[in-house]
JSON list of C-alpha atoms in Angstrom, two decimals:
[
{"chain": "A", "resi": 1, "resn": "UNK", "atom": "CA", "xyz": [-7.48, 41.86, 48.87]},
{"chain": "A", "resi": 2, "resn": "UNK", "atom": "CA", "xyz": [-8.36, 44.69, 51.32]},
{"chain": "A", "resi": 3, "resn": "UNK", "atom": "CA", "xyz": [-11.67, 46.43, 50.42]},
{"chain": "A", "resi": 4, "resn": "UNK", "atom": "CA", "xyz": [-11.76, 49.93, 49.65]},
{"chain": "A", "resi": 5, "resn": "UNK", "atom": "CA", "xyz": [-12.45, 52.66, 51.90]},
{"chain": "A", "resi": 6, "resn": "UNK", "atom": "CA", "xyz": [-16.00, 54.34, 52.21]},
{"chain": "A", "resi": 7, "resn": "UNK", "atom": "CA", "xyz": [-15.49, 58.16, 52.56]},
{"chain": "A", "resi": 8, "resn": "UNK", "atom": "CA", "xyz": [-18.68, 60.08, 53.90]},
{"chain": "A", "resi": 9, "resn": "UNK", "atom": "CA", "xyz": [-18.21, 63.69, 53.25]},
{"chain": "A", "resi": 10, "resn": "UNK", "atom": "CA", "xyz": [-19.86, 65.17, 56.23]},
{"chain": "A", "resi": 11, "resn": "UNK", "atom": "CA", "xyz": [-20.73, 68.97, 55.77]},
{"chain": "A", "resi": 12, "resn": "UNK", "atom": "CA", "xyz": [-22.50, 69.59, 59.10]},
{"chain": "A", "resi": 13, "resn": "UNK", "atom": "CA", "xyz": [-25.76, 69.64, 57.32]},
{"chain": "A", "resi": 14, "resn": "UNK", "atom": "CA", "xyz": [-28.76, 67.31, 58.35]},
{"chain": "A", "resi": 15, "resn": "UNK", "atom": "CA", "xyz": [-28.51, 65.05, 55.14]},
{"chain": "A", "resi": 16, "resn": "UNK", "atom": "CA", "xyz": [-24.78, 64.37, 55.27]},
{"chain": "A", "resi": 17, "resn": "UNK", "atom": "CA", "xyz": [-25.36, 63.71, 59.22]},
{"chain": "A", "resi": 18, "resn": "UNK", "atom": "CA", "xyz": [-27.98, 61.05, 58.48]},
{"chain": "A", "resi": 19, "resn": "UNK", "atom": "CA", "xyz": [-25.73, 59.55, 55.37]},
{"chain": "A", "resi": 20, "resn": "UNK", "atom": "CA", "xyz": [-22.97, 59.22, 57.93]},
{"chain": "A", "resi": 21, "resn": "UNK", "atom": "CA", "xyz": [-25.27, 57.20, 60.15]},
{"chain": "A", "resi": 22, "resn": "UNK", "atom": "CA", "xyz": [-26.59, 54.96, 57.49]},
{"chain": "A", "resi": 23, "resn": "UNK", "atom": "CA", "xyz": [-23.02, 54.30, 55.90]},
{"chain": "A", "resi": 24, "resn": "UNK", "atom": "CA", "xyz": [-21.43, 53.68, 59.24]},
{"chain": "A", "resi": 25, "resn": "UNK", "atom": "CA", "xyz": [-24.03, 51.27, 59.87]},
{"chain": "A", "resi": 26, "resn": "UNK", "atom": "CA", "xyz": [-23.67, 49.47, 56.54]},
{"chain": "A", "resi": 27, "resn": "UNK", "atom": "CA", "xyz": [-20.08, 49.51, 56.15]},
{"chain": "A", "resi": 28, "resn": "UNK", "atom": "CA", "xyz": [-18.58, 49.38, 59.70]},
{"chain": "A", "resi": 29, "resn": "UNK", "atom": "CA", "xyz": [-14.85, 50.02, 60.06]},
{"chain": "A", "resi": 30, "resn": "UNK", "atom": "CA", "xyz": [-14.56, 50.50, 56.25]},
{"chain": "A", "resi": 31, "resn": "UNK", "atom": "CA", "xyz": [-16.34, 53.95, 56.64]},
{"chain": "A", "resi": 32, "resn": "UNK", "atom": "CA", "xyz": [-14.48, 57.12, 57.39]},
{"chain": "A", "resi": 33, "resn": "UNK", "atom": "CA", "xyz": [-16.44, 60.30, 57.94]},
{"chain": "A", "resi": 34, "resn": "UNK", "atom": "CA", "xyz": [-14.57, 63.44, 56.81]},
{"chain": "A", "resi": 35, "resn": "UNK", "atom": "CA", "xyz": [-15.49, 67.23, 57.18]},
{"chain": "A", "resi": 36, "resn": "UNK", "atom": "CA", "xyz": [-13.76, 70.03, 55.50]},
{"chain": "A", "resi": 37, "resn": "UNK", "atom": "CA", "xyz": [-13.64, 72.86, 58.09]},
{"chain": "A", "resi": 38, "resn": "UNK", "atom": "CA", "xyz": [-14.13, 76.20, 55.81]},
{"chain": "A", "resi": 39, "resn": "UNK", "atom": "CA", "xyz": [-13.75, 78.53, 58.90]},
{"chain": "A", "resi": 40, "resn": "UNK", "atom": "CA", "xyz": [-16.83, 80.52, 57.73]},
{"chain": "A", "resi": 41, "resn": "UNK", "atom": "CA", "xyz": [-19.73, 78.31, 59.22]},
{"chain": "A", "resi": 42, "resn": "UNK", "atom": "CA", "xyz": [-21.74, 79.10, 62.03]},
{"chain": "A", "resi": 43, "resn": "UNK", "atom": "CA", "xyz": [-20.26, 78.45, 65.74]},
{"chain": "A", "resi": 44, "resn": "UNK", "atom": "CA", "xyz": [-23.21, 75.93, 66.53]},
{"chain": "A", "resi": 45, "resn": "UNK", "atom": "CA", "xyz": [-21.61, 73.62, 63.70]},
{"chain": "A", "resi": 46, "resn": "UNK", "atom": "CA", "xyz": [-18.94, 72.52, 66.16]},
{"chain": "A", "resi": 47, "resn": "UNK", "atom": "CA", "xyz": [-21.32, 71.35, 68.66]},
{"chain": "A", "resi": 48, "resn": "UNK", "atom": "CA", "xyz": [-23.33, 69.64, 65.88]},
{"chain": "A", "resi": 49, "resn": "UNK", "atom": "CA", "xyz": [-20.37, 67.69, 64.55]},
{"chain": "A", "resi": 50, "resn": "UNK", "atom": "CA", "xyz": [-19.54, 66.44, 68.17]},
{"chain": "A", "resi": 51, "resn": "UNK", "atom": "CA", "xyz": [-23.24, 65.46, 68.63]},
{"chain": "A", "resi": 52, "resn": "UNK", "atom": "CA", "xyz": [-23.03, 63.47, 65.36]},
{"chain": "A", "resi": 53, "resn": "UNK", "atom": "CA", "xyz": [-19.71, 61.75, 66.28]},
{"chain": "A", "resi": 54, "resn": "UNK", "atom": "CA", "xyz": [-21.64, 60.52, 69.51]},
{"chain": "A", "resi": 55, "resn": "UNK", "atom": "CA", "xyz": [-24.50, 59.47, 67.44]},
{"chain": "A", "resi": 56, "resn": "UNK", "atom": "CA", "xyz": [-22.58, 57.42, 64.67]},
{"chain": "A", "resi": 57, "resn": "UNK", "atom": "CA", "xyz": [-19.96, 56.16, 67.30]},
{"chain": "A", "resi": 58, "resn": "UNK", "atom": "CA", "xyz": [-17.08, 57.26, 65.06]},
{"chain": "A", "resi": 59, "resn": "UNK", "atom": "CA", "xyz": [-14.63, 60.40, 65.32]},
{"chain": "A", "resi": 60, "resn": "UNK", "atom": "CA", "xyz": [-15.01, 62.37, 62.16]},
{"chain": "A", "resi": 61, "resn": "UNK", "atom": "CA", "xyz": [-11.82, 63.49, 60.31]},
{"chain": "A", "resi": 62, "resn": "UNK", "atom": "CA", "xyz": [-11.42, 67.26, 59.99]},
{"chain": "A", "resi": 63, "resn": "UNK", "atom": "CA", "xyz": [-9.47, 68.61, 57.02]},
{"chain": "A", "resi": 64, "resn": "UNK", "atom": "CA", "xyz": [-8.22, 72.15, 56.46]},
{"chain": "A", "resi": 65, "resn": "UNK", "atom": "CA", "xyz": [-7.09, 73.74, 53.29]},
{"chain": "A", "resi": 66, "resn": "UNK", "atom": "CA", "xyz": [-3.25, 73.73, 52.71]},
{"chain": "A", "resi": 67, "resn": "UNK", "atom": "CA", "xyz": [-3.11, 77.47, 51.82]},
{"chain": "A", "resi": 68, "resn": "UNK", "atom": "CA", "xyz": [-4.26, 78.80, 55.13]},
{"chain": "A", "resi": 69, "resn": "UNK", "atom": "CA", "xyz": [-7.37, 80.53, 54.03]},
{"chain": "A", "resi": 70, "resn": "UNK", "atom": "CA", "xyz": [-9.26, 81.19, 57.25]},
{"chain": "A", "resi": 71, "resn": "UNK", "atom": "CA", "xyz": [-12.60, 81.58, 55.64]},
{"chain": "A", "resi": 72, "resn": "UNK", "atom": "CA", "xyz": [-14.73, 81.89, 52.46]},
{"chain": "A", "resi": 73, "resn": "UNK", "atom": "CA", "xyz": [-14.34, 85.79, 52.83]},
{"chain": "A", "resi": 74, "resn": "UNK", "atom": "CA", "xyz": [-10.50, 85.52, 53.10]},
{"chain": "A", "resi": 75, "resn": "UNK", "atom": "CA", "xyz": [-10.66, 83.33, 49.64]},
{"chain": "A", "resi": 76, "resn": "UNK", "atom": "CA", "xyz": [-12.54, 85.82, 47.84]},
{"chain": "A", "resi": 77, "resn": "UNK", "atom": "CA", "xyz": [-10.04, 88.53, 48.95]},
{"chain": "A", "resi": 78, "resn": "UNK", "atom": "CA", "xyz": [-6.97, 87.07, 48.01]},
{"chain": "A", "resi": 79, "resn": "UNK", "atom": "CA", "xyz": [-8.10, 85.31, 44.95]},
{"chain": "A", "resi": 80, "resn": "UNK", "atom": "CA", "xyz": [-10.30, 88.34, 43.87]},
{"chain": "A", "resi": 81, "resn": "UNK", "atom": "CA", "xyz": [-12.92, 85.93, 42.61]},
{"chain": "A", "resi": 82, "resn": "UNK", "atom": "CA", "xyz": [-16.42, 84.82, 43.67]},
{"chain": "A", "resi": 83, "resn": "UNK", "atom": "CA", "xyz": [-18.30, 82.78, 41.16]},
{"chain": "A", "resi": 84, "resn": "UNK", "atom": "CA", "xyz": [-17.70, 81.83, 37.65]},
{"chain": "A", "resi": 85, "resn": "UNK", "atom": "CA", "xyz": [-18.26, 79.23, 35.25]},
{"chain": "A", "resi": 86, "resn": "UNK", "atom": "CA", "xyz": [-16.16, 76.68, 37.38]},
{"chain": "A", "resi": 87, "resn": "UNK", "atom": "CA", "xyz": [-18.28, 77.43, 40.31]},
{"chain": "A", "resi": 88, "resn": "UNK", "atom": "CA", "xyz": [-17.74, 79.31, 43.55]},
{"chain": "A", "resi": 89, "resn": "UNK", "atom": "CA", "xyz": [-14.05, 79.98, 44.50]},
{"chain": "A", "resi": 90, "resn": "UNK", "atom": "CA", "xyz": [-14.36, 79.25, 48.07]},
{"chain": "A", "resi": 91, "resn": "UNK", "atom": "CA", "xyz": [-15.89, 75.79, 47.54]},
{"chain": "A", "resi": 92, "resn": "UNK", "atom": "CA", "xyz": [-12.99, 74.76, 45.10]},
{"chain": "A", "resi": 93, "resn": "UNK", "atom": "CA", "xyz": [-10.44, 76.15, 47.64]},
{"chain": "A", "resi": 94, "resn": "UNK", "atom": "CA", "xyz": [-11.88, 75.06, 50.82]},
{"chain": "A", "resi": 95, "resn": "UNK", "atom": "CA", "xyz": [-13.72, 71.81, 50.11]},
{"chain": "A", "resi": 96, "resn": "UNK", "atom": "CA", "xyz": [-12.58, 70.34, 46.67]},
{"chain": "A", "resi": 97, "resn": "UNK", "atom": "CA", "xyz": [-9.02, 70.65, 46.96]},
{"chain": "A", "resi": 98, "resn": "UNK", "atom": "CA", "xyz": [-9.01, 69.38, 50.50]},
{"chain": "A", "resi": 99, "resn": "UNK", "atom": "CA", "xyz": [-11.14, 66.06, 49.07]},
{"chain": "A", "resi": 100, "resn": "UNK", "atom": "CA", "xyz": [-8.82, 65.82, 46.42]},
{"chain": "A", "resi": 101, "resn": "UNK", "atom": "CA", "xyz": [-5.72, 65.64, 49.06]},
{"chain": "A", "resi": 102, "resn": "UNK", "atom": "CA", "xyz": [-7.43, 63.28, 51.13]},
{"chain": "A", "resi": 103, "resn": "UNK", "atom": "CA", "xyz": [-9.30, 60.91, 48.86]},
{"chain": "A", "resi": 104, "resn": "UNK", "atom": "CA", "xyz": [-7.62, 57.76, 47.44]},
{"chain": "A", "resi": 105, "resn": "UNK", "atom": "CA", "xyz": [-8.03, 56.40, 44.01]},
{"chain": "A", "resi": 106, "resn": "UNK", "atom": "CA", "xyz": [-10.40, 53.34, 44.98]},
{"chain": "A", "resi": 107, "resn": "UNK", "atom": "CA", "xyz": [-12.42, 55.34, 47.48]},
{"chain": "A", "resi": 108, "resn": "UNK", "atom": "CA", "xyz": [-16.21, 55.07, 47.71]},
{"chain": "A", "resi": 109, "resn": "UNK", "atom": "CA", "xyz": [-17.72, 58.24, 48.11]},
{"chain": "A", "resi": 110, "resn": "UNK", "atom": "CA", "xyz": [-21.04, 59.09, 49.81]},
{"chain": "A", "resi": 111, "resn": "UNK", "atom": "CA", "xyz": [-22.48, 62.49, 49.94]},
{"chain": "A", "resi": 112, "resn": "UNK", "atom": "CA", "xyz": [-25.62, 63.71, 51.33]},
{"chain": "A", "resi": 113, "resn": "UNK", "atom": "CA", "xyz": [-27.60, 63.97, 48.43]},
{"chain": "A", "resi": 114, "resn": "UNK", "atom": "CA", "xyz": [-31.48, 63.31, 49.09]},
{"chain": "A", "resi": 115, "resn": "UNK", "atom": "CA", "xyz": [-34.31, 61.54, 47.22]},
{"chain": "A", "resi": 116, "resn": "UNK", "atom": "CA", "xyz": [-35.19, 64.84, 45.49]},
{"chain": "A", "resi": 117, "resn": "UNK", "atom": "CA", "xyz": [-31.80, 65.23, 44.03]},
{"chain": "A", "resi": 118, "resn": "UNK", "atom": "CA", "xyz": [-31.46, 62.09, 41.57]},
{"chain": "A", "resi": 119, "resn": "UNK", "atom": "CA", "xyz": [-30.67, 64.41, 38.79]},
{"chain": "A", "resi": 120, "resn": "UNK", "atom": "CA", "xyz": [-27.99, 66.08, 40.68]},
{"chain": "A", "resi": 121, "resn": "UNK", "atom": "CA", "xyz": [-26.42, 62.87, 41.58]},
{"chain": "A", "resi": 122, "resn": "UNK", "atom": "CA", "xyz": [-26.51, 61.70, 37.96]},
{"chain": "A", "resi": 123, "resn": "UNK", "atom": "CA", "xyz": [-24.68, 65.07, 36.93]},
{"chain": "A", "resi": 124, "resn": "UNK", "atom": "CA", "xyz": [-22.11, 64.38, 39.26]},
{"chain": "A", "resi": 125, "resn": "UNK", "atom": "CA", "xyz": [-21.40, 60.80, 38.37]},
{"chain": "A", "resi": 126, "resn": "UNK", "atom": "CA", "xyz": [-21.28, 62.10, 34.51]},
{"chain": "A", "resi": 127, "resn": "UNK", "atom": "CA", "xyz": [-18.82, 64.80, 35.70]},
{"chain": "A", "resi": 128, "resn": "UNK", "atom": "CA", "xyz": [-16.73, 62.69, 37.92]},
{"chain": "A", "resi": 129, "resn": "UNK", "atom": "CA", "xyz": [-16.92, 59.36, 36.08]},
{"chain": "A", "resi": 130, "resn": "UNK", "atom": "CA", "xyz": [-13.64, 58.52, 37.85]},
{"chain": "A", "resi": 131, "resn": "UNK", "atom": "CA", "xyz": [-14.96, 58.27, 41.16]},
{"chain": "A", "resi": 132, "resn": "UNK", "atom": "CA", "xyz": [-17.08, 55.25, 42.65]},
{"chain": "A", "resi": 133, "resn": "UNK", "atom": "CA", "xyz": [-20.23, 56.70, 44.63]},
{"chain": "A", "resi": 134, "resn": "UNK", "atom": "CA", "xyz": [-22.95, 55.38, 46.83]},
{"chain": "A", "resi": 135, "resn": "UNK", "atom": "CA", "xyz": [-26.00, 57.64, 46.97]},
{"chain": "A", "resi": 136, "resn": "UNK", "atom": "CA", "xyz": [-27.12, 55.96, 50.32]},
{"chain": "A", "resi": 137, "resn": "UNK", "atom": "CA", "xyz": [-29.85, 58.34, 50.86]},
{"chain": "A", "resi": 138, "resn": "UNK", "atom": "CA", "xyz": [-31.08, 58.10, 47.35]},
{"chain": "A", "resi": 139, "resn": "UNK", "atom": "CA", "xyz": [-30.84, 54.61, 47.44]},
{"chain": "A", "resi": 140, "resn": "UNK", "atom": "CA", "xyz": [-32.88, 54.35, 50.65]},
{"chain": "A", "resi": 141, "resn": "UNK", "atom": "CA", "xyz": [-35.57, 57.04, 49.51]},
{"chain": "A", "resi": 142, "resn": "UNK", "atom": "CA", "xyz": [-34.70, 59.48, 52.42]},
{"chain": "A", "resi": 143, "resn": "UNK", "atom": "CA", "xyz": [-35.55, 63.11, 51.57]},
{"chain": "A", "resi": 144, "resn": "UNK", "atom": "CA", "xyz": [-34.63, 66.38, 52.94]},
{"chain": "A", "resi": 145, "resn": "UNK", "atom": "CA", "xyz": [-37.50, 66.72, 55.18]},
{"chain": "A", "resi": 146, "resn": "UNK", "atom": "CA", "xyz": [-37.02, 63.02, 56.42]},
{"chain": "A", "resi": 147, "resn": "UNK", "atom": "CA", "xyz": [-33.30, 63.99, 57.54]},
{"chain": "A", "resi": 148, "resn": "UNK", "atom": "CA", "xyz": [-34.48, 66.85, 59.59]},
{"chain": "A", "resi": 149, "resn": "UNK", "atom": "CA", "xyz": [-37.25, 64.61, 61.14]},
{"chain": "A", "resi": 150, "resn": "UNK", "atom": "CA", "xyz": [-34.79, 61.92, 62.11]},
{"chain": "A", "resi": 151, "resn": "UNK", "atom": "CA", "xyz": [-32.52, 64.23, 63.84]},
{"chain": "A", "resi": 152, "resn": "UNK", "atom": "CA", "xyz": [-35.40, 65.84, 65.67]},
{"chain": "A", "resi": 153, "resn": "UNK", "atom": "CA", "xyz": [-36.72, 62.33, 66.65]},
{"chain": "A", "resi": 154, "resn": "UNK", "atom": "CA", "xyz": [-33.15, 61.38, 67.76]},
{"chain": "A", "resi": 155, "resn": "UNK", "atom": "CA", "xyz": [-32.92, 64.65, 69.83]},
{"chain": "A", "resi": 156, "resn": "UNK", "atom": "CA", "xyz": [-30.11, 66.20, 68.32]},
{"chain": "A", "resi": 157, "resn": "UNK", "atom": "CA", "xyz": [-30.17, 70.06, 67.89]},
{"chain": "A", "resi": 158, "resn": "UNK", "atom": "CA", "xyz": [-29.68, 70.98, 64.41]},
{"chain": "A", "resi": 159, "resn": "UNK", "atom": "CA", "xyz": [-27.29, 73.89, 63.61]},
{"chain": "A", "resi": 160, "resn": "UNK", "atom": "CA", "xyz": [-28.35, 77.55, 64.34]},
{"chain": "A", "resi": 161, "resn": "UNK", "atom": "CA", "xyz": [-28.96, 78.35, 60.69]},
{"chain": "A", "resi": 162, "resn": "UNK", "atom": "CA", "xyz": [-31.81, 75.63, 60.13]},
{"chain": "A", "resi": 163, "resn": "UNK", "atom": "CA", "xyz": [-33.55, 76.92, 62.89]},
{"chain": "A", "resi": 164, "resn": "UNK", "atom": "CA", "xyz": [-33.57, 80.56, 61.48]},
{"chain": "A", "resi": 165, "resn": "UNK", "atom": "CA", "xyz": [-35.05, 79.26, 58.42]},
{"chain": "A", "resi": 166, "resn": "UNK", "atom": "CA", "xyz": [-32.23, 78.81, 56.12]},
{"chain": "A", "resi": 167, "resn": "UNK", "atom": "CA", "xyz": [-32.55, 75.77, 53.81]},
{"chain": "A", "resi": 168, "resn": "UNK", "atom": "CA", "xyz": [-29.02, 74.97, 53.79]},
{"chain": "A", "resi": 169, "resn": "UNK", "atom": "CA", "xyz": [-26.05, 75.17, 56.61]},
{"chain": "A", "resi": 170, "resn": "UNK", "atom": "CA", "xyz": [-23.56, 76.60, 54.54]},
{"chain": "A", "resi": 171, "resn": "UNK", "atom": "CA", "xyz": [-21.03, 79.32, 55.55]},
{"chain": "A", "resi": 172, "resn": "UNK", "atom": "CA", "xyz": [-22.66, 82.40, 56.87]},
{"chain": "A", "resi": 173, "resn": "UNK", "atom": "CA", "xyz": [-22.94, 84.51, 53.81]},
{"chain": "A", "resi": 174, "resn": "UNK", "atom": "CA", "xyz": [-22.89, 82.27, 50.96]},
{"chain": "A", "resi": 175, "resn": "UNK", "atom": "CA", "xyz": [-21.89, 83.26, 47.54]},
{"chain": "A", "resi": 176, "resn": "UNK", "atom": "CA", "xyz": [-24.27, 81.04, 46.03]},
{"chain": "A", "resi": 177, "resn": "UNK", "atom": "CA", "xyz": [-27.50, 82.46, 47.80]},
{"chain": "A", "resi": 178, "resn": "UNK", "atom": "CA", "xyz": [-30.03, 84.47, 46.22]},
{"chain": "A", "resi": 179, "resn": "UNK", "atom": "CA", "xyz": [-31.45, 88.16, 46.87]},
{"chain": "A", "resi": 180, "resn": "UNK", "atom": "CA", "xyz": [-33.69, 87.06, 49.41]},
{"chain": "A", "resi": 181, "resn": "UNK", "atom": "CA", "xyz": [-30.99, 84.95, 51.12]},
{"chain": "A", "resi": 182, "resn": "UNK", "atom": "CA", "xyz": [-28.76, 87.94, 51.13]},
{"chain": "A", "resi": 183, "resn": "UNK", "atom": "CA", "xyz": [-31.40, 90.17, 52.74]},
{"chain": "A", "resi": 184, "resn": "UNK", "atom": "CA", "xyz": [-32.09, 87.87, 55.40]},
{"chain": "A", "resi": 185, "resn": "UNK", "atom": "CA", "xyz": [-28.35, 87.75, 56.09]},
{"chain": "A", "resi": 186, "resn": "UNK", "atom": "CA", "xyz": [-28.34, 91.51, 56.26]},
{"chain": "A", "resi": 187, "resn": "UNK", "atom": "CA", "xyz": [-31.16, 91.12, 59.09]},
{"chain": "A", "resi": 188, "resn": "UNK", "atom": "CA", "xyz": [-29.54, 87.93, 60.94]},
{"chain": "A", "resi": 189, "resn": "UNK", "atom": "CA", "xyz": [-25.81, 88.40, 60.37]},
{"chain": "A", "resi": 190, "resn": "UNK", "atom": "CA", "xyz": [-25.19, 92.11, 59.49]},
{"chain": "A", "resi": 191, "resn": "UNK", "atom": "CA", "xyz": [-21.42, 91.70, 59.83]},
{"chain": "A", "resi": 192, "resn": "UNK", "atom": "CA", "xyz": [-21.26, 89.04, 57.40]},
{"chain": "A", "resi": 193, "resn": "UNK", "atom": "CA", "xyz": [-23.31, 91.24, 54.90]},
{"chain": "A", "resi": 194, "resn": "UNK", "atom": "CA", "xyz": [-21.00, 94.36, 55.32]},
{"chain": "A", "resi": 195, "resn": "UNK", "atom": "CA", "xyz": [-18.04, 91.96, 54.98]},
{"chain": "A", "resi": 196, "resn": "UNK", "atom": "CA", "xyz": [-19.23, 90.64, 51.79]},
{"chain": "A", "resi": 197, "resn": "UNK", "atom": "CA", "xyz": [-20.50, 94.13, 50.65]},
{"chain": "A", "resi": 198, "resn": "UNK", "atom": "CA", "xyz": [-16.91, 95.38, 51.27]},
{"chain": "A", "resi": 199, "resn": "UNK", "atom": "CA", "xyz": [-15.47, 92.74, 49.42]},
{"chain": "A", "resi": 200, "resn": "UNK", "atom": "CA", "xyz": [-17.63, 93.20, 46.30]},
{"chain": "A", "resi": 201, "resn": "UNK", "atom": "CA", "xyz": [-16.30, 96.86, 46.15]},
{"chain": "A", "resi": 202, "resn": "UNK", "atom": "CA", "xyz": [-12.80, 95.89, 47.01]},
{"chain": "A", "resi": 203, "resn": "UNK", "atom": "CA", "xyz": [-12.76, 93.37, 44.17]},
{"chain": "A", "resi": 204, "resn": "UNK", "atom": "CA", "xyz": [-14.83, 95.29, 41.51]},
{"chain": "A", "resi": 205, "resn": "UNK", "atom": "CA", "xyz": [-17.22, 92.02, 41.41]},
{"chain": "A", "resi": 206, "resn": "UNK", "atom": "CA", "xyz": [-20.73, 91.68, 42.34]},
{"chain": "A", "resi": 207, "resn": "UNK", "atom": "CA", "xyz": [-22.64, 88.66, 43.16]},
{"chain": "A", "resi": 208, "resn": "UNK", "atom": "CA", "xyz": [-25.87, 90.02, 41.19]},
{"chain": "A", "resi": 209, "resn": "UNK", "atom": "CA", "xyz": [-26.87, 92.01, 38.15]},
{"chain": "A", "resi": 210, "resn": "UNK", "atom": "CA", "xyz": [-29.30, 94.70, 37.36]},
{"chain": "A", "resi": 211, "resn": "UNK", "atom": "CA", "xyz": [-31.79, 93.85, 34.67]},
{"chain": "A", "resi": 212, "resn": "UNK", "atom": "CA", "xyz": [-29.68, 95.89, 32.14]},
{"chain": "A", "resi": 213, "resn": "UNK", "atom": "CA", "xyz": [-26.70, 93.78, 32.91]},
{"chain": "A", "resi": 214, "resn": "UNK", "atom": "CA", "xyz": [-24.81, 96.30, 35.04]},
{"chain": "A", "resi": 215, "resn": "UNK", "atom": "CA", "xyz": [-23.43, 95.29, 38.27]},
{"chain": "A", "resi": 216, "resn": "UNK", "atom": "CA", "xyz": [-25.73, 95.41, 41.36]},
{"chain": "A", "resi": 217, "resn": "UNK", "atom": "CA", "xyz": [-23.65, 95.53, 44.45]},
{"chain": "A", "resi": 218, "resn": "UNK", "atom": "CA", "xyz": [-24.90, 94.13, 47.94]},
{"chain": "A", "resi": 219, "resn": "UNK", "atom": "CA", "xyz": [-24.87, 97.83, 49.34]},
{"chain": "A", "resi": 220, "resn": "UNK", "atom": "CA", "xyz": [-27.14, 98.76, 46.52]},
{"chain": "A", "resi": 221, "resn": "UNK", "atom": "CA", "xyz": [-29.63, 95.64, 47.14]},
{"chain": "A", "resi": 222, "resn": "UNK", "atom": "CA", "xyz": [-33.29, 96.72, 47.96]},
{"chain": "A", "resi": 223, "resn": "UNK", "atom": "CA", "xyz": [-34.19, 95.36, 51.20]},
{"chain": "A", "resi": 224, "resn": "UNK", "atom": "CA", "xyz": [-37.43, 93.89, 49.54]},
{"chain": "A", "resi": 225, "resn": "UNK", "atom": "CA", "xyz": [-35.59, 92.04, 46.77]},
{"chain": "A", "resi": 226, "resn": "UNK", "atom": "CA", "xyz": [-35.81, 88.19, 46.68]},
{"chain": "A", "resi": 227, "resn": "UNK", "atom": "CA", "xyz": [-37.96, 85.78, 48.42]},
{"chain": "A", "resi": 228, "resn": "UNK", "atom": "CA", "xyz": [-36.43, 83.92, 51.31]},
{"chain": "A", "resi": 229, "resn": "UNK", "atom": "CA", "xyz": [-38.71, 81.25, 52.97]},
{"chain": "A", "resi": 230, "resn": "UNK", "atom": "CA", "xyz": [-38.02, 81.61, 56.70]},
{"chain": "A", "resi": 231, "resn": "UNK", "atom": "CA", "xyz": [-39.29, 78.02, 57.94]},
{"chain": "A", "resi": 232, "resn": "UNK", "atom": "CA", "xyz": [-37.63, 75.06, 56.71]},
{"chain": "A", "resi": 233, "resn": "UNK", "atom": "CA", "xyz": [-39.69, 71.84, 56.23]},
{"chain": "A", "resi": 234, "resn": "UNK", "atom": "CA", "xyz": [-39.14, 69.57, 59.31]},
{"chain": "A", "resi": 235, "resn": "UNK", "atom": "CA", "xyz": [-41.70, 66.67, 58.41]},
{"chain": "A", "resi": 236, "resn": "UNK", "atom": "CA", "xyz": [-40.80, 62.83, 59.29]},
{"chain": "A", "resi": 237, "resn": "UNK", "atom": "CA", "xyz": [-42.00, 60.92, 56.24]},
{"chain": "A", "resi": 238, "resn": "UNK", "atom": "CA", "xyz": [-42.35, 57.28, 55.62]},
{"chain": "A", "resi": 239, "resn": "UNK", "atom": "CA", "xyz": [-38.78, 56.70, 54.91]},
{"chain": "A", "resi": 240, "resn": "UNK", "atom": "CA", "xyz": [-37.85, 58.53, 58.14]},
{"chain": "A", "resi": 241, "resn": "UNK", "atom": "CA", "xyz": [-39.83, 55.91, 60.01]},
{"chain": "A", "resi": 242, "resn": "UNK", "atom": "CA", "xyz": [-38.15, 52.97, 58.42]},
{"chain": "A", "resi": 243, "resn": "UNK", "atom": "CA", "xyz": [-34.81, 54.17, 58.89]},
{"chain": "A", "resi": 244, "resn": "UNK", "atom": "CA", "xyz": [-35.54, 55.19, 62.63]},
{"chain": "A", "resi": 245, "resn": "UNK", "atom": "CA", "xyz": [-36.70, 51.42, 63.11]},
{"chain": "A", "resi": 246, "resn": "UNK", "atom": "CA", "xyz": [-33.11, 50.30, 62.06]},
{"chain": "A", "resi": 247, "resn": "UNK", "atom": "CA", "xyz": [-31.02, 52.95, 64.17]}
]
């Protein structure tokens, strides 16, 4: 009987890059690395993807949504929806549906959840009990700091948004970001800030609320609101060293 595929869901983030490396080594030809191209990520991600392809020795399968959405902003405008009880609409349209279309019923799924995210992985398994998963980074005790350190040691340039202090390499102007994040986007990517602010007004929906429950639109957001951490932790811990010995 043919063994099932092992699909690594690469996000152009540091953790999923290391997960792809480890899974490729462990599963060989059974391993497929797939990337859902949202159209809204930083341009440096394209170079990072190519660098990771060389590192893991495997071509990454690039998936695009079937509805023709060009970015997360395009999703917001056309669906007139940002976030809700079902999550962010952009994640559903640009990532989840791509995964649903690509996956097979017997796939083993690998996501870039790190050792700090055991509870998150457990919740995922509870909510997606029909999927077989291998939390390879958790299984091997690999942290977010380890992942950044591994890429540094391997001389792989991390995407620009990490260098700028962002903790995650999501789309530029992520609807899941807090007030401090958006104030940093206002400084680093003013056009993305203006785009989201315009969308909020256009669809009459806001990412944030005032204390009294009224809408707080981005164009009203105080420049000092929130607490954005500028420097990401790039430390190579014990797990990092153990993994590097096997790479």
